[in-house]
Amino acid sequence: MLEMIRRQLMKRFHVKRDGMLTRRHSIFPRILEKLEMSKKYAMNCLVHIEGHITFEVSHCNEGDKVVNLIERTCTCTEWQMTGIPCSHVVAAILDERGRPENYVDEIFSKETFLKAYDWHIHPMPGEEDWHECNYDEILPPNVKISPGRPKKKRIREEGEPSNAHKISTKGAKIKCGNCNMEAHNAKTCKMPLNPNRKVYRKKKV
């Protein structure tokens, strides 16, 4: 099984690395698709220029947003969370005659992708070609069996209920169904039996 995983990783690293080298774009293909969608939605935005750094962008459905190209922020917070320019940011960039691809986070760049798949998994010969060594044979650790019956229930954390599907009555106030007084129940009640009290029968499972 480990040999199968090793060979799959060898193939994956080779395919990913060579596939990215053949691409002419400087960012990931999936990120490029999301950026193209932002360009499409940017057509519904109207840019109000405050300067060459901050912009007020109006969207027909999302209201007004403030974009800062230097700090790389947008009040919709999509750019900060994903690293990919949203439609408001793309509208501001295109208004400045810029390229939205230059404002994508560097973690999605071609260089970063190639660094992740830069190291190689070297091929290994078969077991028949392995060299013999004089080291001791690696054996499994000794298992110590404790006396007594083994525990089936795990040790619970402090405050964890013993049954997650049942509400604990610990700390709850007990009310008598016979005299409606607290601190005892109907079974231990010393008052005369109330003929009008409600009797709750156990449900049959």
Short mmCIF file of N, CA, C and O in Angstrom, two decimals, residues 172-192:
data_model
loop_
_atom_site.label_atom_id
_atom_site.label_comp_id
_atom_site.label_asym_id
_atom_site.label_seq_id
_atom_site.Cartn_x
_atom_site.Cartn_y
_atom_site.Cartn_z
N ALA A 172 -30.86 20.85 39.04
CA ALA A 172 -32.23 21.31 38.80
C ALA A 172 -33.06 21.20 40.08
O ALA A 172 -32.83 20.32 40.92
N LYS A 173 -34.04 22.07 40.26
CA LYS A 173 -34.90 22.06 41.44
C LYS A 173 -35.98 20.99 41.28
O LYS A 173 -36.62 20.89 40.24
N ILE A 174 -36.16 20.20 42.36
CA ILE A 174 -37.17 19.15 42.36
C ILE A 174 -38.48 19.71 42.94
O ILE A 174 -38.47 20.36 43.98
N LYS A 175 -39.57 19.46 42.24
CA LYS A 175 -40.88 19.95 42.68
C LYS A 175 -41.82 18.77 42.85
O LYS A 175 -41.93 17.90 41.97
N CYS A 176 -42.50 18.74 43.99
CA CYS A 176 -43.43 17.65 44.30
C CYS A 176 -44.70 17.78 43.47
O CYS A 176 -45.28 18.86 43.35
N GLY A 177 -45.14 16.66 42.90
CA GLY A 177 -46.37 16.68 42.12
C GLY A 177 -47.62 16.54 42.97
O GLY A 177 -48.73 16.66 42.46
N ASN A 178 -47.43 16.29 44.29
CA ASN A 178 -48.57 16.13 45.18
C ASN A 178 -48.95 17.44 45.86
O ASN A 178 -50.11 17.82 45.89
N CYS A 179 -47.95 18.13 46.46
CA CYS A 179 -48.23 19.38 47.18
C CYS A 179 -47.63 20.61 46.51
O CYS A 179 -47.76 21.72 47.03
N ASN A 180 -46.95 20.42 45.38
CA ASN A 180 -46.34 21.51 44.61
C ASN A 180 -45.26 22.26 45.40
O ASN A 180 -44.96 23.40 45.11
N MET A 181 -44.67 21.62 46.41
CA MET A 181 -43.56 22.20 47.16
C MET A 181 -42.24 21.68 46.58
O MET A 181 -42.19 20.63 45.93
N GLU A 182 -41.17 22.43 46.84
CA GLU A 182 -39.86 22.08 46.31
C GLU A 182 -39.07 21.24 47.32
O GLU A 182 -39.48 21.09 48.48
N ALA A 183 -37.94 20.73 46.88
CA ALA A 183 -36.96 19.98 47.69
C ALA A 183 -37.37 18.53 47.95
O ALA A 183 -36.67 17.82 48.68
N HIS A 184 -38.48 18.06 47.41
CA HIS A 184 -38.83 16.65 47.51
C HIS A 184 -39.77 16.29 46.37
O HIS A 184 -40.25 17.17 45.65
N ASN A 185 -40.02 14.98 46.20
CA ASN A 185 -40.93 14.53 45.15
C ASN A 185 -42.17 13.89 45.76
O ASN A 185 -42.30 13.79 46.99
N ALA A 186 -43.07 13.44 44.90
CA ALA A 186 -44.34 12.89 45.37
C ALA A 186 -44.16 11.58 46.13
O ALA A 186 -44.97 11.24 47.00
N LYS A 187 -43.10 10.84 45.84
CA LYS A 187 -42.89 9.57 46.50
C LYS A 187 -42.52 9.73 47.96
O LYS A 187 -42.91 8.93 48.82
N THR A 188 -41.76 10.81 48.28
CA THR A 188 -41.33 11.05 49.66
C THR A 188 -42.17 12.13 50.34
O THR A 188 -41.79 12.61 51.42
N CYS A 189 -43.26 12.54 49.72
CA CYS A 189 -44.10 13.61 50.29
C CYS A 189 -44.84 13.10 51.54
O CYS A 189 -45.40 12.00 51.55
N LYS A 190 -44.86 13.92 52.60
CA LYS A 190 -45.53 13.57 53.87
C LYS A 190 -46.91 14.19 53.98
O LYS A 190 -47.60 13.98 55.00
N MET A 191 -47.31 14.95 53.00
CA MET A 191 -48.63 15.56 53.01
C MET A 191 -49.68 14.54 52.58
O MET A 191 -49.38 13.54 51.92
N PRO A 192 -50.96 14.80 52.90
CA PRO A 192 -52.02 13.89 52.47
C PRO A 192 -52.09 13.80 50.95
O PRO A 192 -51.76 14.74 50.24
#
